[in-house]
Coordinates of C-alpha atoms and ligand atoms in Angstrom, one line a residue:
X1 CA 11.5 11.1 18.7
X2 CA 14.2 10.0 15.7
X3 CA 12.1 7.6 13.6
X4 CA 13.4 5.9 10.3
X5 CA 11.5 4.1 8.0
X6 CA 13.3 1.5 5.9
X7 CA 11.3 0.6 3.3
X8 CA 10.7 -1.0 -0.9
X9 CA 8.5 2.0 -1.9
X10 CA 8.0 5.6 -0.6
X11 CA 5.6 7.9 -2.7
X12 CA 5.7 9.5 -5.2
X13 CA 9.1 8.7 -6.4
X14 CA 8.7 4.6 -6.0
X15 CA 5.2 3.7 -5.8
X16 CA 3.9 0.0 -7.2
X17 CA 1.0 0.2 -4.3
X18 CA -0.3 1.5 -1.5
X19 CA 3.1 0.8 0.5
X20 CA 4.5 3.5 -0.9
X21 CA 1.4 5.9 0.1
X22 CA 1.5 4.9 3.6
X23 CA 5.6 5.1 4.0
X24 CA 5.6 8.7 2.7
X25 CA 2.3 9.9 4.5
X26 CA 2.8 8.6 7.7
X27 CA 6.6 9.9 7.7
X28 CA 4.8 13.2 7.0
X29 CA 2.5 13.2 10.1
X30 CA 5.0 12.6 12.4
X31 CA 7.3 15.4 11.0
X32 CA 4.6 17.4 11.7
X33 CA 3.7 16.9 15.0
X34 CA 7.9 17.4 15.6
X35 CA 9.4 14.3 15.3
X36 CA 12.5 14.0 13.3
X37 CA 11.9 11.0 10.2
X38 CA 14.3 10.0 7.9
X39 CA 13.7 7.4 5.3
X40 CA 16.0 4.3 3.8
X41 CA 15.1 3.2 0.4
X42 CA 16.8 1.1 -2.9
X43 CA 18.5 3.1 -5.6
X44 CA 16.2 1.7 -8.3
X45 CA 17.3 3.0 -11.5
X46 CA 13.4 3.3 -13.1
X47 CA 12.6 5.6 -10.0
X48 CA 10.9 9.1 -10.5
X49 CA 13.8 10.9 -10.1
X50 CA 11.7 14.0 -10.9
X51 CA 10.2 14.0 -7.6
X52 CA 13.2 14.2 -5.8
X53 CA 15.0 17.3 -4.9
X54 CA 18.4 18.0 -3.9
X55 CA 20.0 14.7 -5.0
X56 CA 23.3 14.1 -3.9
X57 CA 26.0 11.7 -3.1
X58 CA 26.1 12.0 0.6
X59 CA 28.3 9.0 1.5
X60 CA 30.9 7.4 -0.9
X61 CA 32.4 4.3 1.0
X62 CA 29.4 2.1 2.9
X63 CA 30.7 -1.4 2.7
X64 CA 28.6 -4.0 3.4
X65 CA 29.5 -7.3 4.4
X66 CA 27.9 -10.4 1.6
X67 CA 28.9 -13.8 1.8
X68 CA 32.7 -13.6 2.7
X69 CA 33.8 -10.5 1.0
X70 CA 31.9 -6.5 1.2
X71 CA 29.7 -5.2 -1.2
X72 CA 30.8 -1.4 -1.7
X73 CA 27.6 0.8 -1.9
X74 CA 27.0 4.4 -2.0
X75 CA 24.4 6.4 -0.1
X76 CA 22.0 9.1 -1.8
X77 CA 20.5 11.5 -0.5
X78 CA 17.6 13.9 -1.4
X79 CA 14.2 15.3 -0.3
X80 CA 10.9 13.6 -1.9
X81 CA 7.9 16.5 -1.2
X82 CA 9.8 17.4 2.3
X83 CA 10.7 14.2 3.3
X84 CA 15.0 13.3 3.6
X85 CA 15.2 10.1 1.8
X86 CA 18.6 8.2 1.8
X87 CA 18.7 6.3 -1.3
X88 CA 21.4 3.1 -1.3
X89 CA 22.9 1.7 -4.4
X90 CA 25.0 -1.3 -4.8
X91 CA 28.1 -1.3 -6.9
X92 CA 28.2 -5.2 -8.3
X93 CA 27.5 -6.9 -10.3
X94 CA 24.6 -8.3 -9.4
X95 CA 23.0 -5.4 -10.5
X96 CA 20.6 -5.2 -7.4
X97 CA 18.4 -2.5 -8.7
X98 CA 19.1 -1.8 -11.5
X99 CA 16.3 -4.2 -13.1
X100 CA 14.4 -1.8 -14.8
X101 CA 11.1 -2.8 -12.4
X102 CA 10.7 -2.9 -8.5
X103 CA 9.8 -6.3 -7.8
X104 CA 9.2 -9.6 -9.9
X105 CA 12.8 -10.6 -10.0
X106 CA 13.9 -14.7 -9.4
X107 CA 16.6 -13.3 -6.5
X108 CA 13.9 -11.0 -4.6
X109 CA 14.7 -12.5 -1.9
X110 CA 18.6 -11.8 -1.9
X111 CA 17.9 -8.6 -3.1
X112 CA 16.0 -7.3 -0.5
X113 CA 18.0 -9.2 2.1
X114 CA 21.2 -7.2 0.8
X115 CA 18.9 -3.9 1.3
X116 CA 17.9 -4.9 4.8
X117 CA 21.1 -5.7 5.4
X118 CA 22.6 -2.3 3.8
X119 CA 20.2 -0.5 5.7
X120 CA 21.0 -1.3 9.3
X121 CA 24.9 -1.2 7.6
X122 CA 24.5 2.5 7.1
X123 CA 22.7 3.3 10.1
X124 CA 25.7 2.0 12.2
X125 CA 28.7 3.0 9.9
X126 CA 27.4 6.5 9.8
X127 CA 26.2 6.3 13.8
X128 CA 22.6 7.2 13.7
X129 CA 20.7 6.2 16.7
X130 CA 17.2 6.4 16.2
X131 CA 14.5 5.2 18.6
X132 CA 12.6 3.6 16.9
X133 CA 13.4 1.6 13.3
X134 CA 10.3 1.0 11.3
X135 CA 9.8 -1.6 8.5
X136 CA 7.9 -2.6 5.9
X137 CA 6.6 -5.5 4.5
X138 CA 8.8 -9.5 3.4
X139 CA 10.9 -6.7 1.9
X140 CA 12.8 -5.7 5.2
X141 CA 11.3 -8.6 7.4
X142 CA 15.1 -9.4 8.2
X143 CA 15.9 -6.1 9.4
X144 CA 14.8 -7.4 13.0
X145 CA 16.2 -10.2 12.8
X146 CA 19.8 -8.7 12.1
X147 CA 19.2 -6.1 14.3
X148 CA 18.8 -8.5 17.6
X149 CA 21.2 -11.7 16.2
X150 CA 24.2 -8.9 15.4
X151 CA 23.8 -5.6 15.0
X152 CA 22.7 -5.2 18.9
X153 CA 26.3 -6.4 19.8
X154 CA 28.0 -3.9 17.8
X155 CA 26.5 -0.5 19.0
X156 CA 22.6 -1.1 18.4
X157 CA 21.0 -1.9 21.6
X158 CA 18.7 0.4 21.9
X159 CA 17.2 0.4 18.6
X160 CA 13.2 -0.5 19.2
X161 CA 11.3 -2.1 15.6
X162 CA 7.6 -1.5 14.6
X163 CA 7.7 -4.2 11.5
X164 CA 3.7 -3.5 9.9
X165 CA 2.7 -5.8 7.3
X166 CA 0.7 -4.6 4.1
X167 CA 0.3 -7.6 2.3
X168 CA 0.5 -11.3 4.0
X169 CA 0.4 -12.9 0.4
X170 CA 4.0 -11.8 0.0
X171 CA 5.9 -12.8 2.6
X172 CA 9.6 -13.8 0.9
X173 CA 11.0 -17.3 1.4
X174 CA 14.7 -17.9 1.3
X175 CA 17.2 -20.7 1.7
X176 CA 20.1 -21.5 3.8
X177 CA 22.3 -18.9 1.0
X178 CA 20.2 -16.1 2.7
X179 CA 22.0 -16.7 6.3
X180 CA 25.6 -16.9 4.6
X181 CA 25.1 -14.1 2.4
X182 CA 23.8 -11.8 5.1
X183 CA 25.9 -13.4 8.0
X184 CA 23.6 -14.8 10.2
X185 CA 24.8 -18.2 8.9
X186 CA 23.4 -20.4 12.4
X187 CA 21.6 -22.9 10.1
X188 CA 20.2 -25.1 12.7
X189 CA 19.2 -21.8 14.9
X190 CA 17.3 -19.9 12.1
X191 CA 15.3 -23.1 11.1
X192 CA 13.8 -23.9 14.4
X193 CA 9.6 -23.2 14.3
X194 CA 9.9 -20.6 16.3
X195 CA 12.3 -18.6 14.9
X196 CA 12.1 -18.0 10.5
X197 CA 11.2 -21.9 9.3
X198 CA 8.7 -21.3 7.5
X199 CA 5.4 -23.2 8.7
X200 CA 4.5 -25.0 6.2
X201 CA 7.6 -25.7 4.1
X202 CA 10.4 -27.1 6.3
X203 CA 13.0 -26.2 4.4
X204 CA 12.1 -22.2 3.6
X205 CA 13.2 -19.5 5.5
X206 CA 10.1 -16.8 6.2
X207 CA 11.4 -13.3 5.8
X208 CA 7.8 -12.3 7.5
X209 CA 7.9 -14.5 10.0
X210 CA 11.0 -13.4 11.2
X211 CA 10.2 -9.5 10.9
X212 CA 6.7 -11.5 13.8
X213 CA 8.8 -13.1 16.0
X214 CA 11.8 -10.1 16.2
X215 CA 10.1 -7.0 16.1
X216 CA 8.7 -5.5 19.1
X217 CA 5.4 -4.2 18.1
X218 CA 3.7 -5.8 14.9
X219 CA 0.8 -4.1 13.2
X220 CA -1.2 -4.5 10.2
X221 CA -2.9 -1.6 8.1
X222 CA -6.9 -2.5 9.7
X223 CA -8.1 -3.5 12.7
X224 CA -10.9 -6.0 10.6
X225 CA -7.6 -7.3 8.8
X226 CA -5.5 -8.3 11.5
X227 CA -8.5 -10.3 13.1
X228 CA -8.8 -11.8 10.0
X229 CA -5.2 -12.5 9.6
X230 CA -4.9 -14.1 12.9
X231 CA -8.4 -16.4 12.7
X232 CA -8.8 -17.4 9.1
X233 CA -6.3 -18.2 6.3
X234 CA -5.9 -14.8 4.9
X235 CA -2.6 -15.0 7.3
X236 CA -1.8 -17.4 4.7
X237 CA -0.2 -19.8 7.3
X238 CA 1.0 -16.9 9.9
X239 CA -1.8 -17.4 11.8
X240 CA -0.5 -19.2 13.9
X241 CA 3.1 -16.7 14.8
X242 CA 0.8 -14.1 15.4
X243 CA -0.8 -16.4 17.7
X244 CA 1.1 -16.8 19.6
X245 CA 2.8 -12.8 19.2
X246 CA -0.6 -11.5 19.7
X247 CA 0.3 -9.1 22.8
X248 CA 2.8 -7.4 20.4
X249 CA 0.2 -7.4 17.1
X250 CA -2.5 -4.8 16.4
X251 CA -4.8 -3.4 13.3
X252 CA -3.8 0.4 12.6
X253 CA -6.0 2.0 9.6
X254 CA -4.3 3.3 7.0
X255 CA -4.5 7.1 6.1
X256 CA -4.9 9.8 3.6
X257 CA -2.7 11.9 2.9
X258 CA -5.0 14.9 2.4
X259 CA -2.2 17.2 0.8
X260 CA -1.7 14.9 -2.0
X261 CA -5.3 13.5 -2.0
X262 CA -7.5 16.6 -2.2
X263 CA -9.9 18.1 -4.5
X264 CA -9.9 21.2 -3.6
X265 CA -6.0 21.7 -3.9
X266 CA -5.5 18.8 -6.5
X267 CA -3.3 20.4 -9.2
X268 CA -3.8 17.3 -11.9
X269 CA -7.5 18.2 -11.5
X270 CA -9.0 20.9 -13.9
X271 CA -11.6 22.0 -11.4
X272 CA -11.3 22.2 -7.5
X273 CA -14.4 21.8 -5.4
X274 CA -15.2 20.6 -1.9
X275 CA -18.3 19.6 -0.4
X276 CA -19.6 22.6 -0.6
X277 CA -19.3 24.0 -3.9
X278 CA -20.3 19.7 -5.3
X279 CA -21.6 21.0 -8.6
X280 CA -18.0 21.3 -9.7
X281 CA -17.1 17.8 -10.1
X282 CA -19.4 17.5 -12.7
X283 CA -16.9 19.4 -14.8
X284 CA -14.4 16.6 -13.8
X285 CA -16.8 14.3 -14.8
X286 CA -16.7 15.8 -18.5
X287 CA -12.9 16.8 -18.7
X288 CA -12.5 12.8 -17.8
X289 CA -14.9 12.0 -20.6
X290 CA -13.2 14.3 -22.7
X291 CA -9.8 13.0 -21.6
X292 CA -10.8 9.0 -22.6
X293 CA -13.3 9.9 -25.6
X294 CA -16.5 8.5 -23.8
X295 CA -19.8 9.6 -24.7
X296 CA -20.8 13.2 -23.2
X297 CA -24.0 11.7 -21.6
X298 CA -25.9 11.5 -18.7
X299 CA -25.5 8.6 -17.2
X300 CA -23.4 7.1 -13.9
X301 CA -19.7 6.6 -14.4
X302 CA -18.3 4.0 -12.7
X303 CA -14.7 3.5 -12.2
X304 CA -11.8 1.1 -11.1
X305 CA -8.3 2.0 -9.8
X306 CA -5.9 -0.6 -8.8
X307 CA -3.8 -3.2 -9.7
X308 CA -5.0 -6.1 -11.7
X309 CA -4.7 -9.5 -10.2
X310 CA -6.3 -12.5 -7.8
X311 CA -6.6 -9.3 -4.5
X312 CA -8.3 -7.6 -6.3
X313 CA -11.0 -9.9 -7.0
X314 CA -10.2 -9.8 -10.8
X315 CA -13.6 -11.4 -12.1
X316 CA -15.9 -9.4 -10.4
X317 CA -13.7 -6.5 -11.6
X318 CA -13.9 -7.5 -15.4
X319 CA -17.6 -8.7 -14.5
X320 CA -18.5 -5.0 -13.3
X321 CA -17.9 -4.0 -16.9
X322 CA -20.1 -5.5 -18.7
X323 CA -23.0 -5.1 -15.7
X324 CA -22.3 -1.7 -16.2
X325 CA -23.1 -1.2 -19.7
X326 CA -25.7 -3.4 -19.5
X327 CA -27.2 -0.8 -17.0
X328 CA -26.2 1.5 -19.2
X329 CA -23.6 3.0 -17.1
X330 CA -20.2 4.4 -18.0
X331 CA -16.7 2.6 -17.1
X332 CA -13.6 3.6 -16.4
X333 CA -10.9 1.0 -15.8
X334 CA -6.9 2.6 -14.6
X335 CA -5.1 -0.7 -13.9
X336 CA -1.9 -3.1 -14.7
X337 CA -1.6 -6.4 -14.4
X338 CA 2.1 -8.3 -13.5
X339 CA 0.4 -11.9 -14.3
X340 CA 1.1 -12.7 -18.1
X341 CA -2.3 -14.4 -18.1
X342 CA -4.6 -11.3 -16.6
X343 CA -2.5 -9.0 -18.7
X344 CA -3.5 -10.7 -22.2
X345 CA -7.2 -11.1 -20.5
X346 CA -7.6 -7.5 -20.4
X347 CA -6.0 -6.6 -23.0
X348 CA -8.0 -8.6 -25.1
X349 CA -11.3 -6.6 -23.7
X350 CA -9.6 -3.4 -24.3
X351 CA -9.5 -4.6 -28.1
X352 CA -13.2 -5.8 -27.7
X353 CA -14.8 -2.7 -26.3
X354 CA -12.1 -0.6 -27.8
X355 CA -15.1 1.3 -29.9
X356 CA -17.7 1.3 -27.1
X357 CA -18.0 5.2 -26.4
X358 CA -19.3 4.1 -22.8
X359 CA -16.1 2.2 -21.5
X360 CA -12.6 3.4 -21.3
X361 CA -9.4 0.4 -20.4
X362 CA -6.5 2.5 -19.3
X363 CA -3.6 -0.5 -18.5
X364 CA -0.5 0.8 -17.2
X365 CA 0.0 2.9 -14.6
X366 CA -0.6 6.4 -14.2
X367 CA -1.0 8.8 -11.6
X368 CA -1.7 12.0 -12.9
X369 CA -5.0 9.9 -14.8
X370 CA -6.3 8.2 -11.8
X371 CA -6.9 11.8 -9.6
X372 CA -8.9 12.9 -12.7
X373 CA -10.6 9.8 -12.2
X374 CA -11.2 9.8 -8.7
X375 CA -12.5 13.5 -9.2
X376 CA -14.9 12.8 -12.3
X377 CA -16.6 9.3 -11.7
X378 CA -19.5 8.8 -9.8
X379 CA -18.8 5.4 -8.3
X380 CA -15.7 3.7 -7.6
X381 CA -15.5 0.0 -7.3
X382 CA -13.7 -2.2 -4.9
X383 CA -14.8 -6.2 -5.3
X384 CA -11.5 -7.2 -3.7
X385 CA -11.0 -10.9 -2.8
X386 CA -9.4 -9.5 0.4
X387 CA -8.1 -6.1 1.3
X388 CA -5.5 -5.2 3.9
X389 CA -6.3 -1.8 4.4
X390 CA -7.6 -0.3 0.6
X391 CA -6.9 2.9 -0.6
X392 CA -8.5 3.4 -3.2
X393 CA -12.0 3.8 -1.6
X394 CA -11.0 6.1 1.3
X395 CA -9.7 8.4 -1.4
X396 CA -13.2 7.5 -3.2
X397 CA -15.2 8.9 -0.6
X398 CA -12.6 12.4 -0.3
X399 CA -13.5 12.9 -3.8
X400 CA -17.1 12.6 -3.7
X401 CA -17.2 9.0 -5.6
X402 CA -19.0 6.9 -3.3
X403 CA -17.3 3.4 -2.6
X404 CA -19.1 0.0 -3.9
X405 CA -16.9 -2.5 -2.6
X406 CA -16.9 -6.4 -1.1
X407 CA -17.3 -6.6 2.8
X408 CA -13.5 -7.6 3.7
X409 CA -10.5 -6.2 5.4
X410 CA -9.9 -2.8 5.9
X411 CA -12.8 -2.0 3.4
X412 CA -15.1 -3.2 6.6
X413 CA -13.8 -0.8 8.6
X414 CA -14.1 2.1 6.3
X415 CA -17.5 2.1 3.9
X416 CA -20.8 1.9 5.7
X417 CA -23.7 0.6 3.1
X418 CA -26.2 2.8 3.0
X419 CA -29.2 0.6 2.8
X420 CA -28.3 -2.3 5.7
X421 CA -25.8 -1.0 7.8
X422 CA -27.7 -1.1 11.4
X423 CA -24.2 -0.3 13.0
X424 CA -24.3 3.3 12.1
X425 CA -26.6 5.8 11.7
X426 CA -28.1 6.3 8.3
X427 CA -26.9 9.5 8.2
X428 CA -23.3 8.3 8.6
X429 CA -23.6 5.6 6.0
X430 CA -21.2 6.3 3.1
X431 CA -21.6 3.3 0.3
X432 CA -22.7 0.0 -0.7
X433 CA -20.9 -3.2 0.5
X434 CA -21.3 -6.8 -0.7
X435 CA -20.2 -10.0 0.7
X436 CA -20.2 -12.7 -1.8
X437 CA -17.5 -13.3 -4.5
X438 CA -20.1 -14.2 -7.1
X439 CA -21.3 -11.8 -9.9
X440 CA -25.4 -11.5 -8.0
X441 CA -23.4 -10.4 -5.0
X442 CA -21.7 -7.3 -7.1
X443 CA -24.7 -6.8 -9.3
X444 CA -27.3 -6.6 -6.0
X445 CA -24.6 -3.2 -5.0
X446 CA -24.1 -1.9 -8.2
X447 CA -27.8 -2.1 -9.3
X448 CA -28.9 -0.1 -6.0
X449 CA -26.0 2.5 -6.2
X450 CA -27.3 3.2 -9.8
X451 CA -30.9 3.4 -8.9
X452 CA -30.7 6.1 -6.4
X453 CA -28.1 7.8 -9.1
X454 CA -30.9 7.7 -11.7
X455 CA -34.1 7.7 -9.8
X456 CA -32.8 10.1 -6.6
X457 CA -30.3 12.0 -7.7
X458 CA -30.3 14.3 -4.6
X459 CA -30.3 11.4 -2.0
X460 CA -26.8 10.0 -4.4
X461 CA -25.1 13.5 -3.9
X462 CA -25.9 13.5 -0.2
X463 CA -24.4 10.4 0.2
X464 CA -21.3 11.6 -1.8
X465 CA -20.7 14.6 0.1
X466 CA -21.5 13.0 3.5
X467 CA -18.5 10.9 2.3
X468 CA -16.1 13.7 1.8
X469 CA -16.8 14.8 5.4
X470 CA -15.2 11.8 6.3
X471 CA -11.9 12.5 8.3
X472 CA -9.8 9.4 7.0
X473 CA -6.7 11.8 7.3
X474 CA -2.8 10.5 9.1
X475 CA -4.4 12.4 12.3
X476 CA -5.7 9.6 13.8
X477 CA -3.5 6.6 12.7
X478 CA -0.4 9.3 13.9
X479 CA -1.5 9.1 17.4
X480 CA -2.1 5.3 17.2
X481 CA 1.6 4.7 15.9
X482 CA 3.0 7.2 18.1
X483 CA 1.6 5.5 21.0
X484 CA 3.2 2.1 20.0
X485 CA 6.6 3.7 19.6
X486 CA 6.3 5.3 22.8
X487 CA 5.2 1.5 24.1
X488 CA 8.2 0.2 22.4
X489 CA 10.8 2.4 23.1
X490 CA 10.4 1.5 27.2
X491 CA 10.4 -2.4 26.4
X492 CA 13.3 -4.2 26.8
Ligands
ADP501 P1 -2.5 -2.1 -3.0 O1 -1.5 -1.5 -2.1 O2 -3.0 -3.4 -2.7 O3 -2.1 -2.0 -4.5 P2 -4.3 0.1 -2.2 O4 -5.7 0.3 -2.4 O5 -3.8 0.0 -0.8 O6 -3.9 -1.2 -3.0 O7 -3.4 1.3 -2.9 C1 -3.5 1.5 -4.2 C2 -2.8 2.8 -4.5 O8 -2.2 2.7 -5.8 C3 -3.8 4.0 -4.7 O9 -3.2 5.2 -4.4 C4 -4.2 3.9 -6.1 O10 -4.7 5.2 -6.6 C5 -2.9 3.6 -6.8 N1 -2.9 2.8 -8.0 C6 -3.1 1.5 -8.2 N2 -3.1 1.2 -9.5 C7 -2.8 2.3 -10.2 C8 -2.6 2.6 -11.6 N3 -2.7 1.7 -12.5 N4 -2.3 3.9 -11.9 C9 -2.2 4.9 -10.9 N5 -2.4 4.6 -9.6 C10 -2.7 3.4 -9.2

C-alpha cells in the first residue's frame, strides 16, 4: 500500500509531543512490513535540521491557490532516521513558519489551513496517488474536507483518509476567511451542523469536526479514550459528531517505538541493560544524579516527563514534589510550560528548591535528558487530568521505572496497579493507578510505590522488570491501522 502521513510534527526533527512520536513510529512499522510511506510536513525554520539527511530542493514551482491569487512554495525533501519526509515552505510574506516556535501563533488556524491545503496541492501537482491519506490532529482536519469538496474533481477520487485525533482540546476554530482563503468559500454550506459549524459557537468553523464528518475511518490513540470522548465531555463538545460517526470511529493504542526507546541499545544512556542484566540501571540512576547534582543516596527517585499545563494535571504534578521529599524521596522534574502563568509558577519552585540536593527542575525541553531519566529513576509519575493515549508511562515501564499515574484515558489501558487490579493477574500487574484529582488520591499511590521500594525491595524490581516484558511495541497497533486502511480503501 502507498500511505502518506500529512502531519504538524514527525520525530525527531519536529517534536512538541507525543504527535510527533506516533507520526514517525507508525510510518516506520508500515515500511517495515513493505508498505511504501512518505511523509508531508511544514518547513519550520527552528526544526532539527540535524536529524535530517539528504536535504534537498526537490520541487521549485508548487503554487498554491490563497484567497484569489497563488502562494508560490517550494518542496523539501530529505530522510529523518529512514523515513522520506517532504518538507513545504511558503515564500510570503506571511511568514508561515518561519515563527521561530511550532504552534501558539494568533493565525494557527490559517497557517495550518494553508499547509493542509499545500499538502493535497503537492500531492496532485506532482501526481502522487496514494491509497490511503493519513492526518493528524485540528492541524490537517481540512485536509478531508478539501479532498472530497474539490480536490476529488480534479484527479483525487480515489484517495481514502484515516484522520486520528491526539488531542480533542485543540481542535482549531476558524471564520468565514478560512473558506475564501483555501477556496471552499460555500458559506452557507460549510456552516450547516452537520458539516464544520462548530457545536457550540455558531459562528466558528471546527477544523476537527470537519476532519469527523469527512474522513472515512476516525480513530483516537486508546480504546478507554475514545469511549471517553464519545460519553463524557473530554470530547469537549464532539461528542456528539462522533455520535453520530461512530461506525467510522475506533480507539487504537499508541506505540513504542522500541529502536528509539530502548535501554539496551539507547546511545544517550551511559549503561545498557535489559531485564535481565536489571542491576545496571542503577548506574543510570547515579550518572543521572551526577548529571543534576542530587544527593548520591539511597533512596527512591521519582520523576516527571512531560509538558507542563492543565492535561497534565499540573497540581498534583507540583504536589508530587513536595510529597516526595517529605517521604524522603528523590525528584526529578523534565518539563516546559507554554502558559505564562505555569511557567512563572515553576519557575519560582525551581528558585525555592534550587539548593535542595534531593530535587532537580529541569524546564525546557530536552531529549537527550529525559532517556537518562527514564533509564535512572525509579518511579515515573503520570497524575494527568486526562490522557489521550500517554507516552511517557509505556516508555516508563520499557525502562524499568514503574508508572504511578491517575486512572484515565489511554493510561487505563496500559498500567495495571499492582495492589487492586482484580482484572489481571497479579503477576501481570505493572504499577499504581489513582482515580481522584485531589492530593490523598496521589499520595495513597505514591506512599505504597515507596513502601515496597524501601521495605521490599525485591518485590519493587520484580514489578519493574515484569514491566519491561511488556510488548507495547508499533506490532500490534500496525496490524490495527493496517486493517482500517484495508477497510477504507474498499469504501466508497
Ligand atoms: P503529549 O503528547 O500530551 O505531550 P505524551 O505522553 O503522549 O504527551 O508524549 C510526550 C512525549 O514527549 C514523550 O516522548 C516525552 O518523553 C516527550 N517529552 C515531553 N516533555 C518533554 C521535555 N520537556 N523534554 C523532553 N521530552 C519531553
Amino acid at each position: 500500500m502507498y500511505i502518506v502521513q500529512i502531519a504538524s510534527e514527525c520525530a525527531p526533527v519536529i517534536k512538541a509531543g507525543g504527535l510527533g512520536d506516533v507520526v514517525y513510529g507508525l510510518s516506520r512499522e508500515l515500511e517495515i512490513r513493505g508498505n511504501c510511506v512518505e511523509i508531508i510536513l511544514p518547513k519550520y525554520d527552528c526544526m532539527r535540521y540535524d536529524h535530517i539527511w539528504g536535504f534537498h530542493e526537490a520541487y521549485r514551482d508548487l503554487q498554491v491557490p490563497w484567497y484569489n491569487a497563488a502562494i508560490h512554495c517550494s518542496v523539501y525533501c530529505g530522510w529523518v532516521h529512514g523515513r522520506v519526509c517532504f518538507f513545504i515552505e511558503p515564500h510570503s510574506g506571511d511568514n508561515f513558519f518561519n515563527r521561530g516556535c511550532y504552534y501558539g501563533c494568533d493565525d494557527d488556524n490559517m497557517r495550518f489551513a494553508f499547509f493542509s491545503k499545500a499538502a493535497l496541492e503537492f500531492l496532485q501537482q506532482s501526481n502522487k496517488k496514494p491509497n490511503i491519506i493519513h492526518c493528524h490532529d485540528w492541524q490537517t482536519g481540512l485536509v478531508p474536507v478539501m479532498l472530497h469538496e474539490m480536490y476529488k474533481y480534479h484527479g483525487m477520487e480515489y484517495q481514502r483518509v484515516c484522520y486520528t485525533i491526539h488531542n480533542f482540546k485543540h481542535q482549531g476554530i476558524g471564520g468565514v476567511q478560512t473558506l475564501w482563503a483555501t477556496g471552499l468559500n460555500r458559506e452557507d454550506y460549510y456552516f450547516q451542523y452537520d458539516k464544520l459549524r462548530d457545536n457550540f459557537n455558531p459562528f466558528a468553523l471546527n477544523f476537527m469536526k470537519g476532519g469527523i464528518v469527512y474522513s472515512n475511518a476516525v480513530t483516537t490513540v486508546s480504546p478507554n479514550h475514545a469511549e471517553e470522548a464519545r460519553t463524557t465531555d473530554i470530547g469537549c463538545g464532539l461528542g456528539h459528531t462522533l455520535y453520530l460517526h461512530r461506525d467510522k470511529f475506533s480507539g487504537v493504542l499508541n506505540g513504542i517505538d522500541y529502536d528509539f526507546w530502548n535501554p539496551e541499545i539507547d546511545r544517550y544512556i551511559p549503561y545498557n541493560y535489559s531485564y535481565d542484566g536489571f542491576a545496571q540501571k542503577l548506574y543510570n540512576k547515579k550518572a543521572l544524579q551526577e548529571r543534576l547534582m542530587l544527593r548520591h543516596s539511597d533512596k527512591p527517585l521519582i520523576a516527571y516527563i512531560g509538558r507542563l499545563d492543565h492535561q497534565k494535571g499540573v497540581h498534583l504534578v507540583h504536589h508530587a514534589i513536595y510529597h516526595a521529599l517529605k517521604k524522603e524521596a528523590q525528584f526529578v522534574l523534565l518539563g516546559s510550560a507554554t502558559e505564562a502563568g505555569i511557567n512563572a509558577q515553576f519557575q519560582h519552585e525551581k528558585q525555592f528548591l534550587n539548593s535542595n540536593p534531593d530535587v532537580h527542575l529541569e524546564l525546557g525541553f530536552n531529549e537527550e535528558l529525559s532517556h537518562l531519566i527514564y533509564a535512572g529513576a525509579d518511579m515515573i509519575i503520570v497524575p494527568s487530568n486526562y490522557e489521550p493515549c500517554g507516552l511517557t508511562q509505556m516508555i516508563g515501564l520499557k525502562y524499568g521505572t514503574v508508572p504511578i499515574v491517575r486512572g484515565v484515558g489511554g493510561l487505563v489501558n496500559t498500567v495495571f496497579d499492582r495492589d487492586y487490579d482484580q482484572n489481571v493477574p497479579p503477576e501481570n500487574r505493572n504499577g499504581y493507578v489513582f482515580y481522584d484529582t485531589d492530593n490523598y488520591a496521589l499520595e495513597s499511590a505514591m506512599d505504597r510505590a515507596i513502601a515496597l521500594w524501601i521495605q521490599y525491595p525485591q518485590e519493587f524490581q520484580k514489578l519493574a522488570i515484569g514491566g519491561m516484558q511488556y510488548d507495547y511495541s508499533w506490532n500490534d497497533p500496525g496490524d490495527k491501522y493496517l486493517e482500517i486502511y484495508d477497510w477504507i480503501k474498499h469504501k466508497s
